[in-house]
PDB file of C-alpha atoms in Angstrom:
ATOM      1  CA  UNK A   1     101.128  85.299  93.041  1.00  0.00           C
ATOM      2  CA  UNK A   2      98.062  83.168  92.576  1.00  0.00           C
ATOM      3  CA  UNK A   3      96.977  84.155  96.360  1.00  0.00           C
ATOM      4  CA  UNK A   4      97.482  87.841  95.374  1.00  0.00           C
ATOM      5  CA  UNK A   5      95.057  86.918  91.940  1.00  0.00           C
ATOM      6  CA  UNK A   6      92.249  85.461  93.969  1.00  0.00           C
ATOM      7  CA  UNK A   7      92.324  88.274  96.680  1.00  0.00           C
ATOM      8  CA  UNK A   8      91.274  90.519  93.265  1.00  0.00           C
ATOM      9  CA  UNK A   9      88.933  88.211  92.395  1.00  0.00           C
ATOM     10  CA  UNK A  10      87.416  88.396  95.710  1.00  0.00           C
ATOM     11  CA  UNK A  11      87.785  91.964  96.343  1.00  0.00           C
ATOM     12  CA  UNK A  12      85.802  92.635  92.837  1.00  0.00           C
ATOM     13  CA  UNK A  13      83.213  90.285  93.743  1.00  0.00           C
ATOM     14  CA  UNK A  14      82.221  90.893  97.030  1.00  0.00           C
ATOM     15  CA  UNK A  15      84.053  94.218  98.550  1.00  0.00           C
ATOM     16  CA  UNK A  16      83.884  96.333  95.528  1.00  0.00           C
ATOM     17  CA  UNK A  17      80.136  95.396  94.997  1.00  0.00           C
ATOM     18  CA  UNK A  18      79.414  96.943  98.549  1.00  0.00           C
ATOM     19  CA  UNK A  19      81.559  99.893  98.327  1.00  0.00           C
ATOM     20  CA  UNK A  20      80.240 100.660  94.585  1.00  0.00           C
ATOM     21  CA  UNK A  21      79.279 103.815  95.564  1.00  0.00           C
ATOM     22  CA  UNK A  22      82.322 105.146  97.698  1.00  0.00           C
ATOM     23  CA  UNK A  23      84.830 103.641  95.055  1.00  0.00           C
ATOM     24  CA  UNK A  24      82.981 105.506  92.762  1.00  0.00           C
ATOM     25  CA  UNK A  25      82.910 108.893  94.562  1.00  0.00           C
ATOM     26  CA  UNK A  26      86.769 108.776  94.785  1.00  0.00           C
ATOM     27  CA  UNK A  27      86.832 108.952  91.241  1.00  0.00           C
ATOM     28  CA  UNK A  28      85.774 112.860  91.675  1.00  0.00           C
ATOM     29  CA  UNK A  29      88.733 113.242  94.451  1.00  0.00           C
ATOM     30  CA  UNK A  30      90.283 113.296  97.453  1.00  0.00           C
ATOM     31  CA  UNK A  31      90.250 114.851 100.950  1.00  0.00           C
ATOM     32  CA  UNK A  32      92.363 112.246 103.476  1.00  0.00           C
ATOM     33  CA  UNK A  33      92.072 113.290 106.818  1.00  0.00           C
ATOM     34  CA  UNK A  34      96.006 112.722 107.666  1.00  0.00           C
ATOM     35  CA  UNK A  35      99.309 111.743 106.312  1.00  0.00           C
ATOM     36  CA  UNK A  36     100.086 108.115 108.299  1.00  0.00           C
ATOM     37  CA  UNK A  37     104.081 107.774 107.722  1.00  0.00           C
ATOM     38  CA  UNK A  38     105.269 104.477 108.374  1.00  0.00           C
ATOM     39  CA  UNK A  39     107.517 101.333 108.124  1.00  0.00           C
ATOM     40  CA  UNK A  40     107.326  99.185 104.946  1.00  0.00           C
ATOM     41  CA  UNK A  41     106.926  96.249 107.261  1.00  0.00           C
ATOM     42  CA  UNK A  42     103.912  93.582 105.889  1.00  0.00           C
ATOM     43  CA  UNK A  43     103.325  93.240 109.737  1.00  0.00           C
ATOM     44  CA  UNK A  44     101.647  97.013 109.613  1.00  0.00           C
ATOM     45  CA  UNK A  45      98.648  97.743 107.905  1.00  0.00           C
ATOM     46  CA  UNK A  46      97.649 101.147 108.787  1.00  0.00           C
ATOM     47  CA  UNK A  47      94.209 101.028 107.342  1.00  0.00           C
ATOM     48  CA  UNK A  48      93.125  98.204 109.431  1.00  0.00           C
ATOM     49  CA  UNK A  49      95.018  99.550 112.091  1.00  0.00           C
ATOM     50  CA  UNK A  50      92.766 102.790 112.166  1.00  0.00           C
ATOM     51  CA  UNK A  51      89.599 100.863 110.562  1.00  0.00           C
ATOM     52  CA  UNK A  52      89.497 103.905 108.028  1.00  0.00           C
ATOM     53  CA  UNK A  53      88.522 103.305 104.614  1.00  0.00           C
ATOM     54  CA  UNK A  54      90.209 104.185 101.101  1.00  0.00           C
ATOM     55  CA  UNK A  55      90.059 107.908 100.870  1.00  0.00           C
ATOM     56  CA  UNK A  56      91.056 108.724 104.240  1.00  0.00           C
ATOM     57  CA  UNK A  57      94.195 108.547 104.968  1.00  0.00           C
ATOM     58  CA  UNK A  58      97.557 109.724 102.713  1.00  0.00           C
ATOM     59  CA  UNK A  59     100.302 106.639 103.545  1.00  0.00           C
ATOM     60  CA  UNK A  60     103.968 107.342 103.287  1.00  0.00           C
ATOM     61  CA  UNK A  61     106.036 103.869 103.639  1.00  0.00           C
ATOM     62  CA  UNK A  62     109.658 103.540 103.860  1.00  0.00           C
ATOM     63  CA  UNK A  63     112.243 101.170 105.832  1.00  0.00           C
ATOM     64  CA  UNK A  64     112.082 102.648 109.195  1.00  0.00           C
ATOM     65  CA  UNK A  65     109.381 104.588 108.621  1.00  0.00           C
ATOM     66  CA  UNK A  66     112.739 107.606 108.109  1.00  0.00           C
ATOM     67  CA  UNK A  67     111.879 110.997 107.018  1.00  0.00           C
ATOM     68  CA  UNK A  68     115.229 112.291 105.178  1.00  0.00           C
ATOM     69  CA  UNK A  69     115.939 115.640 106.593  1.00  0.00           C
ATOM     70  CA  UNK A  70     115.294 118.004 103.641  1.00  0.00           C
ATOM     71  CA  UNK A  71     117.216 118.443 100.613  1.00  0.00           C
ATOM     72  CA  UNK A  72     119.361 115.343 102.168  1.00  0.00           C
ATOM     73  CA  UNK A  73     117.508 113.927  98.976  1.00  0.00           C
ATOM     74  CA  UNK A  74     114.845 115.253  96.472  1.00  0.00           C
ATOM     75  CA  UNK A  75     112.846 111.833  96.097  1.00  0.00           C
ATOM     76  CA  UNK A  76     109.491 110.350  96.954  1.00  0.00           C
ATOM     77  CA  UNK A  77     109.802 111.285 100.731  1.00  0.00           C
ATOM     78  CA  UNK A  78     109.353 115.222 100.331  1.00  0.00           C
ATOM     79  CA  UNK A  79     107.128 114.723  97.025  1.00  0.00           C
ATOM     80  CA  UNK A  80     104.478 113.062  99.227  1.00  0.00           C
ATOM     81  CA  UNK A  81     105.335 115.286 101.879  1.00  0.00           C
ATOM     82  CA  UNK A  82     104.813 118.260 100.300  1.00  0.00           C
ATOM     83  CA  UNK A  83     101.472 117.245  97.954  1.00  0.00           C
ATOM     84  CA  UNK A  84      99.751 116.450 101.297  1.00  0.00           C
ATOM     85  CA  UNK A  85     100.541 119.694 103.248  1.00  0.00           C
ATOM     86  CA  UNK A  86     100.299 122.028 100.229  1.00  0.00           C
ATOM     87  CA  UNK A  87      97.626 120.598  97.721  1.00  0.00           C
ATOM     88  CA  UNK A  88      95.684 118.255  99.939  1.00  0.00           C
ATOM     89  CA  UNK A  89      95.322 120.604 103.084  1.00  0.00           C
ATOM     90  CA  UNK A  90      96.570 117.590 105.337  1.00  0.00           C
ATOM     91  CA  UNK A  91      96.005 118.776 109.210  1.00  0.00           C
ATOM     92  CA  UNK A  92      98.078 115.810 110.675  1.00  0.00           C
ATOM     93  CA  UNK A  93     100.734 113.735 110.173  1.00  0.00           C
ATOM     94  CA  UNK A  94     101.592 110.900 111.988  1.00  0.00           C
ATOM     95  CA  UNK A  95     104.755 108.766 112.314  1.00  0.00           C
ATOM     96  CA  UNK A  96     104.394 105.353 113.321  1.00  0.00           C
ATOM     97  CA  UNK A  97     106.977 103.192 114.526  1.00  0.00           C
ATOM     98  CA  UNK A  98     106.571  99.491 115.379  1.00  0.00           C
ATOM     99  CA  UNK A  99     107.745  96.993 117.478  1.00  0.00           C
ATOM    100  CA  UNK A 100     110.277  94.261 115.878  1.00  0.00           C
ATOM    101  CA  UNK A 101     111.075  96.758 113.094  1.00  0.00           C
ATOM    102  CA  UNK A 102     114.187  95.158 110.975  1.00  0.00           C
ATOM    103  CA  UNK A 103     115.222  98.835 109.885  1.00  0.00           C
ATOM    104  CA  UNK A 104     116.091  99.354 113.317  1.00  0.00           C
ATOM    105  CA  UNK A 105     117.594  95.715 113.985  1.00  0.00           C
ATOM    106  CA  UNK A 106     119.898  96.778 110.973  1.00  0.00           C
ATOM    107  CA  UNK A 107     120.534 100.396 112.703  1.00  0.00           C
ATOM    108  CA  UNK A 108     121.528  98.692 115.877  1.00  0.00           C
ATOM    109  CA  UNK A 109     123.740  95.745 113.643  1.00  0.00           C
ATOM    110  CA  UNK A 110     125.275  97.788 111.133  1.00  0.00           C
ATOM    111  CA  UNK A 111     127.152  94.141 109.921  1.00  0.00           C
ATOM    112  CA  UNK A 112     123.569  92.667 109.136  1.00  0.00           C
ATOM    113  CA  UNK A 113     123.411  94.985 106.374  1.00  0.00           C
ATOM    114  CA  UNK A 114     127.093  94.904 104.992  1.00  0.00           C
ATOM    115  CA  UNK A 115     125.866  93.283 101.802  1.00  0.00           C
ATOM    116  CA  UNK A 116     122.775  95.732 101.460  1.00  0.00           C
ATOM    117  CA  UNK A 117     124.167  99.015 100.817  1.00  0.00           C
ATOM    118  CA  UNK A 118     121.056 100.856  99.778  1.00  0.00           C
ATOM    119  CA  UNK A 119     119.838  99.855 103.043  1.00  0.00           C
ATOM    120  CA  UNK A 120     123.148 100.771 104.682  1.00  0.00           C
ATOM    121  CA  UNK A 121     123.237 104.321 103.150  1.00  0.00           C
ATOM    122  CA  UNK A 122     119.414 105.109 103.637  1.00  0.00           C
ATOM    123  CA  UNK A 123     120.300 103.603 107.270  1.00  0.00           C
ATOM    124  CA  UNK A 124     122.504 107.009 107.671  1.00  0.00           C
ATOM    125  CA  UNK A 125     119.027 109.206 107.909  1.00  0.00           C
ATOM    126  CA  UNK A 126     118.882 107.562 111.664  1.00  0.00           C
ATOM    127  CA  UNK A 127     122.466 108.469 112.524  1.00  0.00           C
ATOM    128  CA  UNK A 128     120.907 110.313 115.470  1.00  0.00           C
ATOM    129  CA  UNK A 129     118.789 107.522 116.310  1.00  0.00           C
ATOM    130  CA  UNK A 130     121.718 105.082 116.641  1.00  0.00           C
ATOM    131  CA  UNK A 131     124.106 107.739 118.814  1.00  0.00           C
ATOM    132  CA  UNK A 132     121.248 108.778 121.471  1.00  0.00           C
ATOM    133  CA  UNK A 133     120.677 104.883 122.084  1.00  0.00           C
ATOM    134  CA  UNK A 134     124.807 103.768 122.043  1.00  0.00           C
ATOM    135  CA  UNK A 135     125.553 107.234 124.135  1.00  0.00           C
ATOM    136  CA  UNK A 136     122.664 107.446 126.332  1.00  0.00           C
ATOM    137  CA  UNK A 137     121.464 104.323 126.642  1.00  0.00           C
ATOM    138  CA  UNK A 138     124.488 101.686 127.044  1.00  0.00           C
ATOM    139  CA  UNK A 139     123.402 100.493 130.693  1.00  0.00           C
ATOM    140  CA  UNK A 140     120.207  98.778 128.312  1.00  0.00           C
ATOM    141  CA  UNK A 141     121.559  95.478 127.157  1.00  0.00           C
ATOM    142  CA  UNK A 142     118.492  93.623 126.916  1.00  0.00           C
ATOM    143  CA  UNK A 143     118.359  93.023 123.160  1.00  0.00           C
ATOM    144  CA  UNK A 144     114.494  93.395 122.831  1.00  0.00           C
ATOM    145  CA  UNK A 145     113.836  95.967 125.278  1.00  0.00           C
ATOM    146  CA  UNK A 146     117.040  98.028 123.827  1.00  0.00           C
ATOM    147  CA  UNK A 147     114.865  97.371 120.110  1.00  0.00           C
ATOM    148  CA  UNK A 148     112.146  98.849 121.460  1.00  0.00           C
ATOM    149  CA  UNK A 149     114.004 101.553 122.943  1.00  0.00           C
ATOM    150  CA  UNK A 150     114.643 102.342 119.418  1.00  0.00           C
ATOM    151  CA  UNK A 151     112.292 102.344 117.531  1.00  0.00           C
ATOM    152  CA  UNK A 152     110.785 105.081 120.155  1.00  0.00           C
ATOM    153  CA  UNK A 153     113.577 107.174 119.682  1.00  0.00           C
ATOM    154  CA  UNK A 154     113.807 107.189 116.398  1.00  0.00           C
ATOM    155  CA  UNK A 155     109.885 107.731 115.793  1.00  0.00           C
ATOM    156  CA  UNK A 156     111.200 111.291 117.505  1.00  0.00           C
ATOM    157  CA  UNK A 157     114.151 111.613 115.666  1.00  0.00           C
ATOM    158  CA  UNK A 158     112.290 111.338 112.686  1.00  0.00           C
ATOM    159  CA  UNK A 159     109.461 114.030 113.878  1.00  0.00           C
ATOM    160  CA  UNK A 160     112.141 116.401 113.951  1.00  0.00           C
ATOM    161  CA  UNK A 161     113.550 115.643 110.987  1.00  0.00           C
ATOM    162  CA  UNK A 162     109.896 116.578 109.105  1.00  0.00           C
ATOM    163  CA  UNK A 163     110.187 119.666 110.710  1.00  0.00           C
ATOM    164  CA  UNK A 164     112.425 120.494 108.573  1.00  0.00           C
ATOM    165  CA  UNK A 165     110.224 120.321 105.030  1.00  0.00           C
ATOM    166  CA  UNK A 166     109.270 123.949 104.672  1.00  0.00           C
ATOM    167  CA  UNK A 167     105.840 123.007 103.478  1.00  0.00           C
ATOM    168  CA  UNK A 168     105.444 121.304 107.015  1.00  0.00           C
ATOM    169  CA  UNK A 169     107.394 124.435 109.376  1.00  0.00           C
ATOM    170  CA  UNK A 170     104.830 127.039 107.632  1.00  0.00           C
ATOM    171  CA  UNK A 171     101.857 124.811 108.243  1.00  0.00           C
ATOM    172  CA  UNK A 172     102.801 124.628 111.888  1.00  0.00           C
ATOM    173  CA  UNK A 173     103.969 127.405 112.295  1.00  0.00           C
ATOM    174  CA  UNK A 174     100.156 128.802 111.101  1.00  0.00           C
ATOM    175  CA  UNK A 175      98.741 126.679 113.260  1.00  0.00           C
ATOM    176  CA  UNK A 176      97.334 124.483 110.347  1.00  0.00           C
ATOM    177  CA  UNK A 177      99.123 121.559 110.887  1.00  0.00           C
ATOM    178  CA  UNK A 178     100.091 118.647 114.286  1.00  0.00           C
ATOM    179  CA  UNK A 179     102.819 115.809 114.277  1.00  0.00           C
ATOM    180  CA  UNK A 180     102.149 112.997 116.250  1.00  0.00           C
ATOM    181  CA  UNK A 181     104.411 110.168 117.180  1.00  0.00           C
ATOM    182  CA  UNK A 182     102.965 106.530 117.663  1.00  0.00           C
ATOM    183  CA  UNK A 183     104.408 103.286 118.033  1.00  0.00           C
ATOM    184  CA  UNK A 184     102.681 100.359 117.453  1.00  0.00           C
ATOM    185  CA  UNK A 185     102.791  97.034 118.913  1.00  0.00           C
ATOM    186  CA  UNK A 186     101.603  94.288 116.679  1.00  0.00           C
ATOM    187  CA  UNK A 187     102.052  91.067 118.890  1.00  0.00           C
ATOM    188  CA  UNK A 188      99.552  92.491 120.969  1.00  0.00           C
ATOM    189  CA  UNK A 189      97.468  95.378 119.078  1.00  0.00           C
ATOM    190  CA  UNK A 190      98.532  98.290 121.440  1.00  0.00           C
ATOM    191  CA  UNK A 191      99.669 101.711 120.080  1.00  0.00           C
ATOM    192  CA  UNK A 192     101.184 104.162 121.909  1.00  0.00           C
ATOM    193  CA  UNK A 193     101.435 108.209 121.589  1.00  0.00           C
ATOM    194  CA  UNK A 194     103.929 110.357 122.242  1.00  0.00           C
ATOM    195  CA  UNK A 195     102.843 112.876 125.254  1.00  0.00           C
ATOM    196  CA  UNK A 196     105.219 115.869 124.871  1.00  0.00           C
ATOM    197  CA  UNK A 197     104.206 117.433 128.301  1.00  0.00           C
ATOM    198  CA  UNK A 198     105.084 114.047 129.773  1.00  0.00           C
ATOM    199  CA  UNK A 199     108.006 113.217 127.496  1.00  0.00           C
ATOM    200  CA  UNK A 200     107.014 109.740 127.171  1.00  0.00           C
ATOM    201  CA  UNK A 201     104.647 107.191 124.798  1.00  0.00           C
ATOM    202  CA  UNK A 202     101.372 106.850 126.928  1.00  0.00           C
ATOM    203  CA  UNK A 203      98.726 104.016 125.743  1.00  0.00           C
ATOM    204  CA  UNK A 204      96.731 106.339 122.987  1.00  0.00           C
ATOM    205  CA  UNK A 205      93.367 105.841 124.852  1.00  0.00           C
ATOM    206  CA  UNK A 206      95.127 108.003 127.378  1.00  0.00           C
ATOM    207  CA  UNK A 207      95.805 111.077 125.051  1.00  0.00           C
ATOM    208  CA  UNK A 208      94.007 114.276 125.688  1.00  0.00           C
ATOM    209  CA  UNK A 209      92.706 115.202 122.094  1.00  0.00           C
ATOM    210  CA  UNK A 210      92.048 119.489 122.314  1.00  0.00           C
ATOM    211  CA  UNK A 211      88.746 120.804 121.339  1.00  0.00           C
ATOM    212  CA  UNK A 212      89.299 121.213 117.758  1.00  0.00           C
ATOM    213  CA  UNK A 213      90.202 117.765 117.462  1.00  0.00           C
ATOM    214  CA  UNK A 214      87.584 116.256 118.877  1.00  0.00           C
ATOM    215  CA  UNK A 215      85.182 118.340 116.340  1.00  0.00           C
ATOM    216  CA  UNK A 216      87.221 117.396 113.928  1.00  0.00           C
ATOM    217  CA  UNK A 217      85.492 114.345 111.732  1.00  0.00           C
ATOM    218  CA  UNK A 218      86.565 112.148 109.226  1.00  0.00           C
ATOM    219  CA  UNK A 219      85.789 113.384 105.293  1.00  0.00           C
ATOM    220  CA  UNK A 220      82.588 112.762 103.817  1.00  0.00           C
ATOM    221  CA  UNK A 221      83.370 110.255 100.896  1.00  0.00           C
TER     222      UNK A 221
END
C-alpha cells in the first residue's frame, strides 16, 4: 500500500500541477473518443498503451476482456456498454486481447480454476472460444502458440457477442458506430488489428483507416 500512497503523493505534486487545467476542465464533462474493452490484467494499461490522456477514452475491464452476450446477465458489462453508445455518443469500441492472458490459460485448463468458481462460471461466456480452438484447432499443440491462438479467437468471439447489446446493433446498424478487434503483445509492445477483408490480425500500422477516420480527432479537453 505505501507504494500506492506515494504514487498520490507524487501524482498531486508534480502531474496534477501540470495538468491543472485539463483536470479541471473534466470537471464540466466528458466526450471519450472510444470505448477500449479489455482484460483486467496489471500487464495492460490501455492509456499508456494509446498515450491518450484522462478524458479520452471509456475503459471496460473484465477477466478475458468477455463481453456477456446480452441479457446472459444485467451487470456492469451492458451498463457501461450501453452509457457509452447511448449517452456518451461513443463512435468505436475496441476489444483488446493480450498475449499471456490467464483468463484464457484457465479457458484452455478448466482444472486450474476448479477452486475458483466465479471464475469458472464467468469462464462459460467463452464457451465458443474454447470449442472453435479444441474442434478446429487440435493439430496446434504448442502450448504458447495454441494460447495465442486463443486469445485471437476469442477477441472475435467476443466482437460478436457485443453485437448483440441493442444499443450497439442500432448504432451500427446507423452507421454511427465500428468494432475493432486488437490484440496486444506486451513482451514486445506490438498490437495487432483484426482485418476483416483479410480474415486475419495484421500489425495495426498496416490498417487502412477510411476517410472519416482519419478526420476524425481526438476531443478537445
Amino acid at each position: 500500500m505505501q507504494v500506492l500512497v506515494d504514487g498520490i503523493h507524487k501524482f498531486q505534486r508534480e502531474a496534477f500541477s501540470k495538468g491543472q487545467k485539463l483536470f479541471e476542465t473534466l470537471a464540466e464533462g466528458q466526450a471519450p473518443l472510444a470505448l477500449f474493452i479489455t482484460c483486467s490484467d496489471s500487464r495492460i494499461d490501455p492509456s499508456l498503451l494509446t498515450q491518450t490522456k484522462p478524458g479520452q477514452l471509456f475503459i471496460q475491464r473484465t477477466a478475458g476482456n468477455i463481453v456477456p452476450p446480452y441479457g446472459s446477465v444485467f451487470a456492469g458489462e451492458a451498463a457501461t456498454i450501453e452509457y457509452a453508445v447511448t449517452a456518451l455518443n461513443i463512435r468505436d469500441i475496441i476489444i483488446c486481447g493480450h498475449t499471456h492472458c490467464g483468463a484464457m490459460t484457465g479457458l484452455l485448463n478448466p482444472s486450474s480454476v476448479e477452486s475458483m468458481p466465479a471464475v469458472k462460471e464467468y469462464l462459460k461466456h467463452a464457451e465458443s472460444t474454447r470449442r472453435i480452438v479444441e474442434e478446429n484447432y487440435s493439430h496446434l499443440t504448442d502450448p504458447e502458440k495454441r494460447l495465442t491462438l486463443t486469445v485471437s479467437e476469442n477477441v472475435l468471439v467476443q466482437l460478436k457477442s457485443l453485437k448483440t447489446h441493442p444499443s450497439v446493433a442500432a448504432a451500427i446498424s446507423r452507421g454511427d458506430l465500428k468494432l475493432h478487434g486488437w490484440v496486444y503483445k506486451f513482451e514486445t509492445g506490438d498490437v495487432f488489428s483484426f482485418d476483416p477483408d483479410k480474415n486475419e490480425f495484421v500489425p495495426i500500422g498496416d490498417v487502412v483507416l477510411s476517410e472519416d477516420e482519419l478526420n476524425r480527432s481526438l476531443p478537445v479537453i
